[in-house]
mmCIF file of C-alpha atoms in Angstrom:
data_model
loop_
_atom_site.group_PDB
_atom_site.id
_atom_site.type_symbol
_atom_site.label_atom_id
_atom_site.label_comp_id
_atom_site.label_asym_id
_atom_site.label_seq_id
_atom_site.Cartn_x
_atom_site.Cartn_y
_atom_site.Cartn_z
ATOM 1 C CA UNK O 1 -126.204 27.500 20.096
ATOM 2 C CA UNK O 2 -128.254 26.395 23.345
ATOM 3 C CA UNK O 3 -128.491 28.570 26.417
ATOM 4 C CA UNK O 4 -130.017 27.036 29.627
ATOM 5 C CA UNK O 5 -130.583 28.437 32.795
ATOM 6 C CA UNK O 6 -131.067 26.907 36.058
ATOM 7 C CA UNK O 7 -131.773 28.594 39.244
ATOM 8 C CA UNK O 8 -128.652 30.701 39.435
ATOM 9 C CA UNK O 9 -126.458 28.835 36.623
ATOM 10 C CA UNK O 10 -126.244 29.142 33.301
ATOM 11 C CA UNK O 11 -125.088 26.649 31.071
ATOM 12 C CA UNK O 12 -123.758 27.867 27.558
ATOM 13 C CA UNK O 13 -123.561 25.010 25.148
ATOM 14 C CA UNK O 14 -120.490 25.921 22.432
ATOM 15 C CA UNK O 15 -121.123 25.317 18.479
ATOM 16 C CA UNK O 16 -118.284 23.323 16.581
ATOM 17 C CA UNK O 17 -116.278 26.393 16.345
ATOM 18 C CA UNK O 18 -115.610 29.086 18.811
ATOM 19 C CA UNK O 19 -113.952 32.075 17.059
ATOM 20 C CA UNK O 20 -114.410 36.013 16.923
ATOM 21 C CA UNK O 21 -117.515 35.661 15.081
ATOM 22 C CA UNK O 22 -119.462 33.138 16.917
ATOM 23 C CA UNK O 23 -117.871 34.783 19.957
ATOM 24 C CA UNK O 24 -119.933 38.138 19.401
ATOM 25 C CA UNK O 25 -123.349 36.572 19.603
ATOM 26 C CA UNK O 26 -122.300 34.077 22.634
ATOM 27 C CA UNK O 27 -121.008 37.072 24.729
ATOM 28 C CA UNK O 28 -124.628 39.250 23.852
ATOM 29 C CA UNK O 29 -127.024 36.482 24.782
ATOM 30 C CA UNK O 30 -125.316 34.921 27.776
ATOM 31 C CA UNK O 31 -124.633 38.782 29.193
ATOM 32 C CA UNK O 32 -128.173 39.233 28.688
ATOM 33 C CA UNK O 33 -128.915 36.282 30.358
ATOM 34 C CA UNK O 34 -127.248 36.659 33.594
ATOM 35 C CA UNK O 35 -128.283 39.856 34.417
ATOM 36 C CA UNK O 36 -132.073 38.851 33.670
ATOM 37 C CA UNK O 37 -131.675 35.424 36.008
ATOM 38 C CA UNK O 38 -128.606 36.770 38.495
ATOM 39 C CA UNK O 39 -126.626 34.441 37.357
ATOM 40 C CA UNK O 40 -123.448 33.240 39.639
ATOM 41 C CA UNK O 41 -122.132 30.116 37.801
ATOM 42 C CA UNK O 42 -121.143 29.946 34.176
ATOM 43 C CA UNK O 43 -120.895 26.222 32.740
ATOM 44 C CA UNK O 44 -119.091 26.175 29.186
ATOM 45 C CA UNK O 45 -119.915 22.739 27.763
ATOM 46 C CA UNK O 46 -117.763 22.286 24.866
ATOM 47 C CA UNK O 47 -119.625 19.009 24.089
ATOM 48 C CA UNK O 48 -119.762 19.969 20.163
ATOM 49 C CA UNK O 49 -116.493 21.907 20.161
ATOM 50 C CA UNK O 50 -113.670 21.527 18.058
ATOM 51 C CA UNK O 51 -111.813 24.557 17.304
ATOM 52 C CA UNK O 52 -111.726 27.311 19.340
ATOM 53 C CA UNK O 53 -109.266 30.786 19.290
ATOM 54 C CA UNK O 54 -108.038 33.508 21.411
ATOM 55 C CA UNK O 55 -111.316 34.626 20.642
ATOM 56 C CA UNK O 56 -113.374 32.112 22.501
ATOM 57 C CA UNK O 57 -110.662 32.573 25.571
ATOM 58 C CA UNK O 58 -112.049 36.918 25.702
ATOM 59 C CA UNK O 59 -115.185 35.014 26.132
ATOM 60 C CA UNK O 60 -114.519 33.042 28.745
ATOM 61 C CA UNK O 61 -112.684 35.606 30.998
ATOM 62 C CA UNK O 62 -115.553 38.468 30.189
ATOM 63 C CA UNK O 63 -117.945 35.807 31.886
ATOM 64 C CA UNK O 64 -115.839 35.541 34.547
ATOM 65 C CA UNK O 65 -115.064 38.860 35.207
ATOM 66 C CA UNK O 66 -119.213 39.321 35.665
ATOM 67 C CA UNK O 67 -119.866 36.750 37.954
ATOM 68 C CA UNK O 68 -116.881 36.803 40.186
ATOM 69 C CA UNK O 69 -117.272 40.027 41.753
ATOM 70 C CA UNK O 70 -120.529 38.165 42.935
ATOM 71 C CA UNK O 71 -118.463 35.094 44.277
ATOM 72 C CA UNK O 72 -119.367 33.243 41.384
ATOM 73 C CA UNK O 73 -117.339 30.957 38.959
ATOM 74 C CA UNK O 74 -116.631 29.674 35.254
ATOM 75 C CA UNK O 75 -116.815 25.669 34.986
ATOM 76 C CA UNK O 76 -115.684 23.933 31.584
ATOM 77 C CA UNK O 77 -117.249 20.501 30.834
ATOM 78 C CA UNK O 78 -117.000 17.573 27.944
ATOM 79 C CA UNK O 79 -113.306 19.239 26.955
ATOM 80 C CA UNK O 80 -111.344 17.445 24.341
ATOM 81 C CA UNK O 81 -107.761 16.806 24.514
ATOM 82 C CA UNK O 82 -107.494 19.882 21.900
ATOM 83 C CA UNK O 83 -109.519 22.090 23.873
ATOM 84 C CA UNK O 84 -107.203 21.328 26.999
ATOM 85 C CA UNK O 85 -104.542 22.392 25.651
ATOM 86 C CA UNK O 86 -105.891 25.354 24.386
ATOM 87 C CA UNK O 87 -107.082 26.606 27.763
ATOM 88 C CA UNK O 88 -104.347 25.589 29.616
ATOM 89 C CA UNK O 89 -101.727 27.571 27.312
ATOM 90 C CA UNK O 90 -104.115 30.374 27.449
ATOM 91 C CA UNK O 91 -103.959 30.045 31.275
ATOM 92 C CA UNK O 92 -107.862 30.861 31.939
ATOM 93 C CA UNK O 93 -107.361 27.512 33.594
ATOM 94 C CA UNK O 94 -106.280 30.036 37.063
ATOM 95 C CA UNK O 95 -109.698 31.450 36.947
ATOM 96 C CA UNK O 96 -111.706 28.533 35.447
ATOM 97 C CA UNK O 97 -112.054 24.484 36.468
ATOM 98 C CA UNK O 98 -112.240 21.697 33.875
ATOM 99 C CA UNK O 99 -115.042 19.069 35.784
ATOM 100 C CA UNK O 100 -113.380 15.729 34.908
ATOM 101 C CA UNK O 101 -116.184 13.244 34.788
ATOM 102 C CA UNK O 102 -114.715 10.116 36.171
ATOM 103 C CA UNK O 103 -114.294 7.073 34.036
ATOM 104 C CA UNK O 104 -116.515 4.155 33.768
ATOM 105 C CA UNK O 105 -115.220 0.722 34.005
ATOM 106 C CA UNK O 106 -116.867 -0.014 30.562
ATOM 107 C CA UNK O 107 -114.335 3.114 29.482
ATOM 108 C CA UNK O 108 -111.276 1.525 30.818
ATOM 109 C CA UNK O 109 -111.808 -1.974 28.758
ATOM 110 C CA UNK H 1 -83.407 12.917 -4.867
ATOM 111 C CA UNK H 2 -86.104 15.733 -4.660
ATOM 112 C CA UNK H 3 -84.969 19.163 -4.626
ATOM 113 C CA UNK H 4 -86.620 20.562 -1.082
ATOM 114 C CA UNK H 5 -85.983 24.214 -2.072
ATOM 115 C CA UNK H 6 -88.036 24.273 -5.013
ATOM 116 C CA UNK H 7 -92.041 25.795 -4.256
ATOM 117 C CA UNK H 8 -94.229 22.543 -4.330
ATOM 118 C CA UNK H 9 -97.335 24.469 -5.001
ATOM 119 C CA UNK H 10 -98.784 27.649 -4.050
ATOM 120 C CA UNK H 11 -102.168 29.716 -3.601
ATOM 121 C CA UNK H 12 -103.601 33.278 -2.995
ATOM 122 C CA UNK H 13 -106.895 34.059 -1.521
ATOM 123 C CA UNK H 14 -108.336 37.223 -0.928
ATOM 124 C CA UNK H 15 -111.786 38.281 1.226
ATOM 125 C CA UNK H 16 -114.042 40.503 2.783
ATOM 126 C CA UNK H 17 -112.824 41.209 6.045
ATOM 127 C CA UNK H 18 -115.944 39.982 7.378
ATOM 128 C CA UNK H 19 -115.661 37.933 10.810
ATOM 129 C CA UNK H 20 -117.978 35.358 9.054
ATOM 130 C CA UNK H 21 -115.016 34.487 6.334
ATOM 131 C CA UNK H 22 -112.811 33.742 9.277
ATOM 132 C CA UNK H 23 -114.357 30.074 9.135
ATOM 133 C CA UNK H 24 -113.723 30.477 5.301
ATOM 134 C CA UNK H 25 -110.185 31.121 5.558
ATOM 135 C CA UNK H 26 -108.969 28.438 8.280
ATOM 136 C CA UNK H 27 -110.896 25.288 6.569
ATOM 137 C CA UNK H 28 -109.061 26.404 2.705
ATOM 138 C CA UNK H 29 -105.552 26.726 4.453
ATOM 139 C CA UNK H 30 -106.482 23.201 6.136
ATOM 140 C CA UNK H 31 -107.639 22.236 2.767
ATOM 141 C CA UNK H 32 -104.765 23.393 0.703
ATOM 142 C CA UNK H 33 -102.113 21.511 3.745
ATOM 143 C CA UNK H 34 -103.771 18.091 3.402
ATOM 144 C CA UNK H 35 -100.857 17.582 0.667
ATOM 145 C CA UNK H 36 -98.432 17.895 3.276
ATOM 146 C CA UNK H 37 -100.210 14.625 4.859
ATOM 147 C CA UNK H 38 -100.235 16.449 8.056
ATOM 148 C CA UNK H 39 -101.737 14.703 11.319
ATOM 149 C CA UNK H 40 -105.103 16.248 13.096
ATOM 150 C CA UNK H 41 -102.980 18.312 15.563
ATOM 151 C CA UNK H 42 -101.135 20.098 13.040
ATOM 152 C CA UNK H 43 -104.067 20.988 10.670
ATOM 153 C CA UNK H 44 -105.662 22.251 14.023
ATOM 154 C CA UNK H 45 -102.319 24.382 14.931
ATOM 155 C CA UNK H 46 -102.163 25.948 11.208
ATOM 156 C CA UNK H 47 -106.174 26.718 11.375
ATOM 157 C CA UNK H 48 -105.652 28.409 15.031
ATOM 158 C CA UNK H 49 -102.829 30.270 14.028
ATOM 159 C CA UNK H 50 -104.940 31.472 10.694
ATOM 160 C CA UNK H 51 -107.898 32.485 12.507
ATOM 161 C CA UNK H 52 -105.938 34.329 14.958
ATOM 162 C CA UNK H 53 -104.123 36.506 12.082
ATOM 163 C CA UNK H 54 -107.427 37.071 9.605
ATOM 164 C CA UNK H 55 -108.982 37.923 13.382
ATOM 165 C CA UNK H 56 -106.587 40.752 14.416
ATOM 166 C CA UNK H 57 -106.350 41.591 10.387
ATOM 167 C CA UNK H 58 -109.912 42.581 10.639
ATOM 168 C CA UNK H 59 -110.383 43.985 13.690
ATOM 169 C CA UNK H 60 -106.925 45.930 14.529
ATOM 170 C CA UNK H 61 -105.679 46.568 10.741
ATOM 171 C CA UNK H 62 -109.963 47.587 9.171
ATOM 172 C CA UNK H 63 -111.027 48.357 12.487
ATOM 173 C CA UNK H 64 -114.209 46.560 11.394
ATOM 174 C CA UNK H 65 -114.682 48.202 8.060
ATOM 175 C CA UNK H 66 -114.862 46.686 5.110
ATOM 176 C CA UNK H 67 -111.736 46.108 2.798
ATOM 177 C CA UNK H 68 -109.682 42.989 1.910
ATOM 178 C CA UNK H 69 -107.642 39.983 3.375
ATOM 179 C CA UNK H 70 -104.982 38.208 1.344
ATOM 180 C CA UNK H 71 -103.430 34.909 2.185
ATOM 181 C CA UNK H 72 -100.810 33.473 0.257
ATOM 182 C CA UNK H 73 -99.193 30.153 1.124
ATOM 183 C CA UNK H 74 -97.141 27.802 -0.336
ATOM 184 C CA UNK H 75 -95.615 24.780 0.279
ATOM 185 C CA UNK H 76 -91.439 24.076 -0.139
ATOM 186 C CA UNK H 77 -90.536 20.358 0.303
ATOM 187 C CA UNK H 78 -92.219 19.643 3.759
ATOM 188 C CA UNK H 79 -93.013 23.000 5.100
ATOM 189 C CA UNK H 80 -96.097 24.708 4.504
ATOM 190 C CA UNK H 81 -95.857 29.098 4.354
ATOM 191 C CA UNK H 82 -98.500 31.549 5.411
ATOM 192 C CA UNK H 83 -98.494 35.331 4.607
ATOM 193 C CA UNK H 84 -101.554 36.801 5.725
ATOM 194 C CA UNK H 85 -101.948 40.356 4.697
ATOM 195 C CA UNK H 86 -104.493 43.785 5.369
ATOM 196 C CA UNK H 87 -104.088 46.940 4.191
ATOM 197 C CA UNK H 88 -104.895 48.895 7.164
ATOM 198 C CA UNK H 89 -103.852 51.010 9.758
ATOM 199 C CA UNK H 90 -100.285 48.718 10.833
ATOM 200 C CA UNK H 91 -98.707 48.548 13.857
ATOM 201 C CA UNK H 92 -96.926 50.891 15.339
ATOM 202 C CA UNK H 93 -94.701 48.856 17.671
ATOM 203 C CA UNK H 94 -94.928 45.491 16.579
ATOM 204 C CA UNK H 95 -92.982 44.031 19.832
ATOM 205 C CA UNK H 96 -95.712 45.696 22.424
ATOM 206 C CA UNK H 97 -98.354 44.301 20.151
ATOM 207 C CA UNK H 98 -96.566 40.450 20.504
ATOM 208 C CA UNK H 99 -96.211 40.875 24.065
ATOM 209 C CA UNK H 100 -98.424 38.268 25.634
ATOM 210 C CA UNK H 101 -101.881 40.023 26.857
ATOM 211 C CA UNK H 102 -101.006 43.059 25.519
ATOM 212 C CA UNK H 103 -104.051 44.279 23.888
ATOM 213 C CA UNK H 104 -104.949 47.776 22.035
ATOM 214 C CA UNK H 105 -109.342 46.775 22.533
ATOM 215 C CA UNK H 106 -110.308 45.457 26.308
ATOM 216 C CA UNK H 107 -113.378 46.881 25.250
ATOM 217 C CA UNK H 108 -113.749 44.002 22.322
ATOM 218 C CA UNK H 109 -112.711 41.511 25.250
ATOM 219 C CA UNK H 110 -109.450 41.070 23.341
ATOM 220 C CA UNK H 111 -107.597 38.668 25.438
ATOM 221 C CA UNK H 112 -104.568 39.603 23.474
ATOM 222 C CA UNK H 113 -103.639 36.296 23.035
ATOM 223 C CA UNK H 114 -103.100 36.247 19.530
ATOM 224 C CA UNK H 115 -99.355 36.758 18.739
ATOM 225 C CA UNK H 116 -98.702 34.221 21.727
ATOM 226 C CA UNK H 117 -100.991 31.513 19.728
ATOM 227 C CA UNK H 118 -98.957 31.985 16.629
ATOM 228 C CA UNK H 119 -95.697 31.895 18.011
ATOM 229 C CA UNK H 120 -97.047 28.451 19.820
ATOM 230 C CA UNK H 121 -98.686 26.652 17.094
ATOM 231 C CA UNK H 122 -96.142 28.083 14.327
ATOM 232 C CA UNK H 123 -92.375 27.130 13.871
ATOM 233 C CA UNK H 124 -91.574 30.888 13.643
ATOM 234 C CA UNK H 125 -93.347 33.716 12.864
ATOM 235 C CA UNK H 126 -92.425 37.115 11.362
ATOM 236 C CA UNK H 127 -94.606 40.751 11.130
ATOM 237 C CA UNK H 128 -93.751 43.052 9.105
ATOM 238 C CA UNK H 129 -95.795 46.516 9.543
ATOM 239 C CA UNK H 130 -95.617 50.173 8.711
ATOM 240 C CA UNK H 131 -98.036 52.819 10.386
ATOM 241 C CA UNK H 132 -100.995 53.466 7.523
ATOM 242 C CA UNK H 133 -99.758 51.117 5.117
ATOM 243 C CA UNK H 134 -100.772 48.186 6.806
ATOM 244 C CA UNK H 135 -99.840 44.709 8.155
ATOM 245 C CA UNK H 136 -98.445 41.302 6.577
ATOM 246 C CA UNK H 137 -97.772 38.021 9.218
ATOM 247 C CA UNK H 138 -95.921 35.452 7.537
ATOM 248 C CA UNK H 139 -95.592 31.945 9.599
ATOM 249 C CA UNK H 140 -93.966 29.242 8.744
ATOM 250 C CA UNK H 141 -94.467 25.208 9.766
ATOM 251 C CA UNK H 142 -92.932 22.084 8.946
ATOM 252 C CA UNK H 143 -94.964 19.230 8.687
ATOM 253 C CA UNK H 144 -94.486 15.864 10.059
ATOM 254 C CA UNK H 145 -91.756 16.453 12.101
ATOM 255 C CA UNK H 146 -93.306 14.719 15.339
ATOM 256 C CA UNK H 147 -93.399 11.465 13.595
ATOM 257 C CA UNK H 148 -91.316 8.574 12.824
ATOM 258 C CA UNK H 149 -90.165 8.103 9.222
ATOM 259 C CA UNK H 150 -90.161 4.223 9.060
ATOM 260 C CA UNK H 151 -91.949 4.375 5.907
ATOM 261 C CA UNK H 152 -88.414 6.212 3.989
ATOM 262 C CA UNK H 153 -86.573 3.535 5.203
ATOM 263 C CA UNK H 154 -85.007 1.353 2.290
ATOM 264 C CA UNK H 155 -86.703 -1.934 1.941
#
Protein backbone atom coordinates (compact mmCIF):
# COMPACT_ATOMS: atom_id res chain seq x y z
CA UNK A 1 0.00 0.00 0.00
CA UNK A 2 1.28 3.65 -1.01
CA UNK A 3 0.35 6.73 0.95
CA UNK A 4 1.21 10.19 -0.56
CA UNK A 5 0.70 13.43 0.68
CA UNK A 6 0.55 16.66 -0.99
CA UNK A 7 0.12 19.96 0.56
CA UNK A 8 -3.25 19.37 2.15
CA UNK A 9 -4.29 16.02 0.18
CA UNK A 10 -3.68 12.77 0.69
CA UNK A 11 -3.79 10.24 -1.79
CA UNK A 12 -4.34 6.54 -0.54
CA UNK A 13 -3.42 4.08 -3.21
CA UNK A 14 -5.79 0.67 -2.58
CA UNK A 15 -4.05 -2.99 -2.80
CA UNK A 16 -5.93 -5.63 -5.06
CA UNK A 17 -8.28 -6.31 -2.32
CA UNK A 18 -10.00 -4.04 0.06
CA UNK A 19 -11.61 -6.09 2.88
CA UNK A 20 -11.79 -5.99 6.84
CA UNK A 21 -8.30 -6.94 7.09
CA UNK A 22 -6.51 -4.72 4.77
CA UNK A 23 -9.09 -2.17 5.94
CA UNK A 24 -7.53 -2.06 9.59
CA UNK A 25 -4.08 -0.99 8.55
CA UNK A 26 -5.46 1.58 5.72
CA UNK A 27 -7.72 3.33 8.33
CA UNK A 28 -4.41 3.52 11.08
CA UNK A 29 -1.92 4.99 8.65
CA UNK A 30 -4.07 7.36 6.64
CA UNK A 31 -5.72 8.65 10.24
CA UNK A 32 -2.30 9.13 11.26
CA UNK A 33 -1.54 10.86 8.34
CA UNK A 34 -4.04 13.53 8.23
CA UNK A 35 -3.79 14.70 11.48
CA UNK A 36 0.17 14.97 11.11
CA UNK A 37 -0.25 17.02 7.51
CA UNK A 38 -4.04 18.62 8.19
CA UNK A 39 -5.25 16.93 5.68
CA UNK A 40 -8.67 18.23 3.86
CA UNK A 41 -8.93 16.02 0.71
CA UNK A 42 -8.89 12.26 0.65
CA UNK A 43 -8.14 10.71 -2.96
CA UNK A 44 -8.92 6.80 -3.02
CA UNK A 45 -7.20 5.55 -6.19
CA UNK A 46 -8.42 2.17 -6.75
CA UNK A 47 -5.91 1.83 -9.65
CA UNK A 48 -4.91 -1.88 -8.40
CA UNK A 49 -8.34 -2.71 -6.98
CA UNK A 50 -10.41 -5.50 -7.63
CA UNK A 51 -12.48 -6.64 -4.87
CA UNK A 52 -13.54 -4.63 -2.31
CA UNK A 53 -16.44 -5.24 0.75
CA UNK A 54 -18.61 -3.45 3.09
CA UNK A 55 -15.47 -3.28 4.74
CA UNK A 56 -13.59 -1.01 2.44
CA UNK A 57 -17.05 1.23 2.27
CA UNK A 58 -16.48 1.85 6.75
CA UNK A 59 -13.29 3.06 5.32
CA UNK A 60 -14.28 5.34 3.09
CA UNK A 61 -17.04 7.09 5.18
CA UNK A 62 -14.57 7.16 8.49
CA UNK A 63 -12.30 9.36 6.11
CA UNK A 64 -14.95 11.35 5.34
CA UNK A 65 -16.41 11.87 8.45
CA UNK A 66 -12.66 13.44 9.50
CA UNK A 67 -12.21 15.75 6.90
CA UNK A 68 -15.64 17.09 6.34
CA UNK A 69 -16.21 18.80 9.47
CA UNK A 70 -13.11 20.76 8.04
CA UNK A 71 -14.93 21.41 4.60
CA UNK A 72 -13.01 18.82 3.12
CA UNK A 73 -13.93 15.87 0.73
CA UNK A 74 -13.42 12.08 -0.38
CA UNK A 75 -12.52 11.76 -4.28
CA UNK A 76 -12.42 8.13 -5.92
CA UNK A 77 -10.17 7.73 -9.01
CA UNK A 78 -9.17 4.80 -11.73
CA UNK A 79 -12.70 2.90 -10.58
CA UNK A 80 -13.59 -0.20 -12.46
CA UNK A 81 -16.94 -1.01 -13.64
CA UNK A 82 -17.02 -3.51 -10.46
CA UNK A 83 -15.97 -1.01 -8.12
CA UNK A 84 -18.86 1.36 -9.44
CA UNK A 85 -21.22 -0.63 -8.70
CA UNK A 86 -20.09 -1.40 -5.48
CA UNK A 87 -20.04 2.21 -4.31
CA UNK A 88 -22.96 3.23 -5.85
CA UNK A 89 -25.18 0.36 -4.13
CA UNK A 90 -23.40 1.21 -1.02
CA UNK A 91 -24.50 4.85 -1.64
CA UNK A 92 -21.09 6.56 -0.29
CA UNK A 93 -21.45 7.92 -3.79
CA UNK A 94 -23.80 11.04 -1.71
CA UNK A 95 -20.75 11.89 0.21
CA UNK A 96 -17.97 10.91 -2.26
CA UNK A 97 -17.24 11.87 -6.27
CA UNK A 98 -15.93 9.34 -8.81
CA UNK A 99 -13.33 11.86 -11.11
CA UNK A 100 -14.13 10.47 -14.59
CA UNK A 101 -11.03 11.04 -16.61
CA UNK A 102 -12.27 11.89 -20.01
CA UNK A 103 -11.61 9.64 -22.93
CA UNK A 104 -8.95 9.89 -25.45
CA UNK A 105 -9.68 9.68 -29.05
CA UNK A 106 -7.10 6.78 -29.28
CA UNK A 107 -9.74 5.15 -26.50
CA UNK A 108 -12.73 5.57 -28.62
CA UNK A 109 -11.12 3.63 -31.85
CA UNK B 1 -31.80 -35.96 -19.05
CA UNK B 2 -29.75 -34.96 -15.89
CA UNK B 3 -31.40 -35.13 -12.68
CA UNK B 4 -30.98 -31.24 -11.30
CA UNK B 5 -31.93 -32.26 -7.73
CA UNK B 6 -29.22 -34.54 -7.15
CA UNK B 7 -25.86 -32.69 -5.10
CA UNK B 8 -23.22 -32.26 -7.97
CA UNK B 9 -20.41 -32.02 -5.55
CA UNK B 10 -19.80 -30.62 -2.27
CA UNK B 11 -17.04 -29.22 0.25
CA UNK B 12 -16.42 -28.15 3.93
CA UNK B 13 -13.80 -25.82 5.09
CA UNK B 14 -13.10 -24.77 8.39
CA UNK B 15 -10.56 -21.74 9.80
CA UNK B 16 -9.18 -19.57 12.22
CA UNK B 17 -11.31 -16.74 12.50
CA UNK B 18 -8.49 -14.65 11.67
CA UNK B 19 -9.32 -11.48 9.36
CA UNK B 20 -6.23 -12.62 7.29
CA UNK B 21 -8.20 -16.06 6.18
CA UNK B 22 -10.94 -13.84 4.91
CA UNK B 23 -8.83 -13.67 1.53
CA UNK B 24 -8.50 -17.52 2.11
CA UNK B 25 -12.04 -18.20 2.19
CA UNK B 26 -13.46 -15.99 -0.83
CA UNK B 27 -10.67 -17.21 -3.53
CA UNK B 28 -11.59 -21.39 -2.43
CA UNK B 29 -15.43 -20.64 -2.76
CA UNK B 30 -14.41 -18.87 -6.22
CA UNK B 31 -12.27 -21.83 -6.76
CA UNK B 32 -14.65 -24.56 -5.90
CA UNK B 33 -17.66 -22.39 -8.37
CA UNK B 34 -15.43 -22.37 -11.47
CA UNK B 35 -17.41 -25.81 -12.22
CA UNK B 36 -20.45 -23.94 -12.46
CA UNK B 37 -18.63 -22.03 -15.53
CA UNK B 38 -19.74 -18.89 -13.95
CA UNK B 39 -18.88 -15.40 -15.68
CA UNK B 40 -16.40 -12.74 -13.78
CA UNK B 41 -19.40 -10.87 -12.24
CA UNK B 42 -20.79 -13.75 -10.57
CA UNK B 43 -17.53 -15.22 -9.09
CA UNK B 44 -17.09 -11.52 -7.84
CA UNK B 45 -20.86 -11.49 -6.31
CA UNK B 46 -20.29 -15.07 -4.52
CA UNK B 47 -16.65 -13.81 -3.17
CA UNK B 48 -18.38 -10.38 -1.84
CA UNK B 49 -21.11 -12.05 -0.36
CA UNK B 50 -18.42 -14.66 1.38
CA UNK B 51 -16.25 -12.09 2.70
CA UNK B 52 -19.06 -10.21 4.05
CA UNK B 53 -20.39 -13.40 6.12
CA UNK B 54 -16.69 -14.88 7.35
CA UNK B 55 -16.34 -10.80 8.16
CA UNK B 56 -19.35 -10.37 10.51
CA UNK B 57 -18.66 -14.29 11.59
CA UNK B 58 -15.50 -13.06 13.09
CA UNK B 59 -16.08 -9.96 14.33
CA UNK B 60 -19.91 -10.03 15.66
CA UNK B 61 -20.21 -13.99 16.37
CA UNK B 62 -15.89 -14.32 18.14
CA UNK B 63 -15.88 -10.82 18.82
CA UNK B 64 -12.27 -11.07 17.61
CA UNK B 65 -11.22 -14.10 19.53
CA UNK B 66 -10.03 -16.94 18.27
CA UNK B 67 -12.30 -20.02 17.40
CA UNK B 68 -13.51 -21.52 14.08
CA UNK B 69 -15.34 -20.74 10.70
CA UNK B 70 -17.05 -23.46 8.69
CA UNK B 71 -18.20 -23.16 5.15
CA UNK B 72 -19.96 -25.77 3.47
CA UNK B 73 -21.18 -25.46 -0.11
CA UNK B 74 -22.36 -27.48 -2.63
CA UNK B 75 -23.48 -27.39 -5.88
CA UNK B 76 -27.22 -28.93 -7.18
CA UNK B 77 -27.59 -28.86 -11.01
CA UNK B 78 -26.77 -25.10 -11.71
CA UNK B 79 -26.92 -23.50 -8.37
CA UNK B 80 -24.11 -23.19 -6.18
CA UNK B 81 -25.02 -23.28 -1.88
CA UNK B 82 -23.18 -21.48 0.86
CA UNK B 83 -23.60 -22.15 4.65
CA UNK B 84 -21.22 -20.21 6.48
CA UNK B 85 -21.16 -20.99 10.12
CA UNK B 86 -19.48 -19.56 13.83
CA UNK B 87 -20.08 -20.71 16.97
CA UNK B 88 -20.41 -17.58 18.80
CA UNK B 89 -22.42 -15.30 20.55
CA UNK B 90 -25.72 -15.29 17.67
CA UNK B 91 -27.98 -12.81 17.05
CA UNK B 92 -30.45 -11.80 18.99
CA UNK B 93 -32.84 -10.21 16.48
CA UNK B 94 -31.79 -11.30 13.28
CA UNK B 95 -34.25 -8.73 11.31
CA UNK B 96 -32.60 -5.45 13.18
CA UNK B 97 -29.27 -6.97 12.37
CA UNK B 98 -30.43 -7.22 8.27
CA UNK B 99 -31.76 -3.87 8.39
CA UNK B 100 -29.64 -1.84 6.04
CA UNK B 101 -26.96 0.32 8.20
CA UNK B 102 -27.94 -1.12 11.16
CA UNK B 103 -24.82 -1.84 12.94
CA UNK B 104 -24.05 -3.28 16.65
CA UNK B 105 -19.84 -1.65 16.29
CA UNK B 106 -19.69 2.21 14.87
CA UNK B 107 -16.73 2.06 16.81
CA UNK B 108 -15.14 -0.74 14.24
CA UNK B 109 -16.48 1.73 11.42
CA UNK B 110 -19.01 -1.00 10.63
CA UNK B 111 -20.93 0.45 7.83
CA UNK B 112 -23.45 -2.23 8.43
CA UNK B 113 -23.68 -3.00 5.06
CA UNK B 114 -23.27 -6.52 5.18
CA UNK B 115 -26.71 -8.27 5.18
CA UNK B 116 -27.69 -5.64 2.37
CA UNK B 117 -24.55 -7.03 0.18
CA UNK B 118 -25.75 -10.55 0.56
CA UNK B 119 -29.20 -10.09 -0.12
CA UNK B 120 -27.82 -8.09 -3.44
CA UNK B 121 -25.25 -10.32 -4.77
CA UNK B 122 -27.18 -13.63 -3.55
CA UNK B 123 -30.49 -15.11 -5.02
CA UNK B 124 -31.81 -15.44 -1.42
CA UNK B 125 -30.39 -15.63 1.69
CA UNK B 126 -31.43 -17.23 5.01
CA UNK B 127 -29.89 -16.76 8.94
CA UNK B 128 -30.55 -18.88 11.23
CA UNK B 129 -29.29 -17.81 14.92
CA UNK B 130 -29.85 -18.55 18.56
CA UNK B 131 -28.42 -16.21 21.41
CA UNK B 132 -24.96 -18.15 22.70
CA UNK B 133 -25.12 -20.87 20.37
CA UNK B 134 -24.12 -19.05 17.51
CA UNK B 135 -24.79 -18.10 13.84
CA UNK B 136 -25.14 -20.10 10.39
CA UNK B 137 -25.93 -17.83 6.86
CA UNK B 138 -26.83 -20.02 4.17
CA UNK B 139 -27.11 -18.22 0.52
CA UNK B 140 -27.99 -19.56 -2.33
CA UNK B 141 -27.12 -18.55 -6.31
CA UNK B 142 -27.85 -19.84 -9.56
CA UNK B 143 -25.38 -19.63 -12.05
CA UNK B 144 -25.64 -18.53 -15.54
CA UNK B 145 -28.87 -17.28 -15.52
CA UNK B 146 -27.95 -13.80 -17.22
CA UNK B 147 -26.87 -15.54 -20.29
CA UNK B 148 -28.18 -16.93 -23.40
CA UNK B 149 -28.26 -20.72 -23.78
CA UNK B 150 -27.58 -20.98 -27.60
CA UNK B 151 -25.08 -23.53 -26.95
CA UNK B 152 -28.24 -26.28 -25.54
CA UNK B 153 -29.87 -25.68 -28.54
CA UNK B 154 -30.24 -28.97 -30.72
CA UNK B 155 -28.00 -28.94 -33.68
Amino acid sequence: MKYEVQENCLTIYLPGDVDHHQAEEIRQEADRLIERNHIRYVIFDFAGTNFMDSSGIGVIMGRYRKVYMLGGEVWAVHVNERMKKILIMSGVTKIMQIYEEEKTNAEYM
Amino acid sequence: MQNTCEIGNEMELSFDSRSSNEAFARVTIASFMTQLNPTLEEVSDVKTAVSEAVTNAIIHGYENTLHKVKIHAWIQGKTLWLEVADEGVGISDVKKAMEPLFTTRPELERSGMGFSFMEAFMDEIEVISEVGKGTTVRMKKTIGKGRELWTTQSL
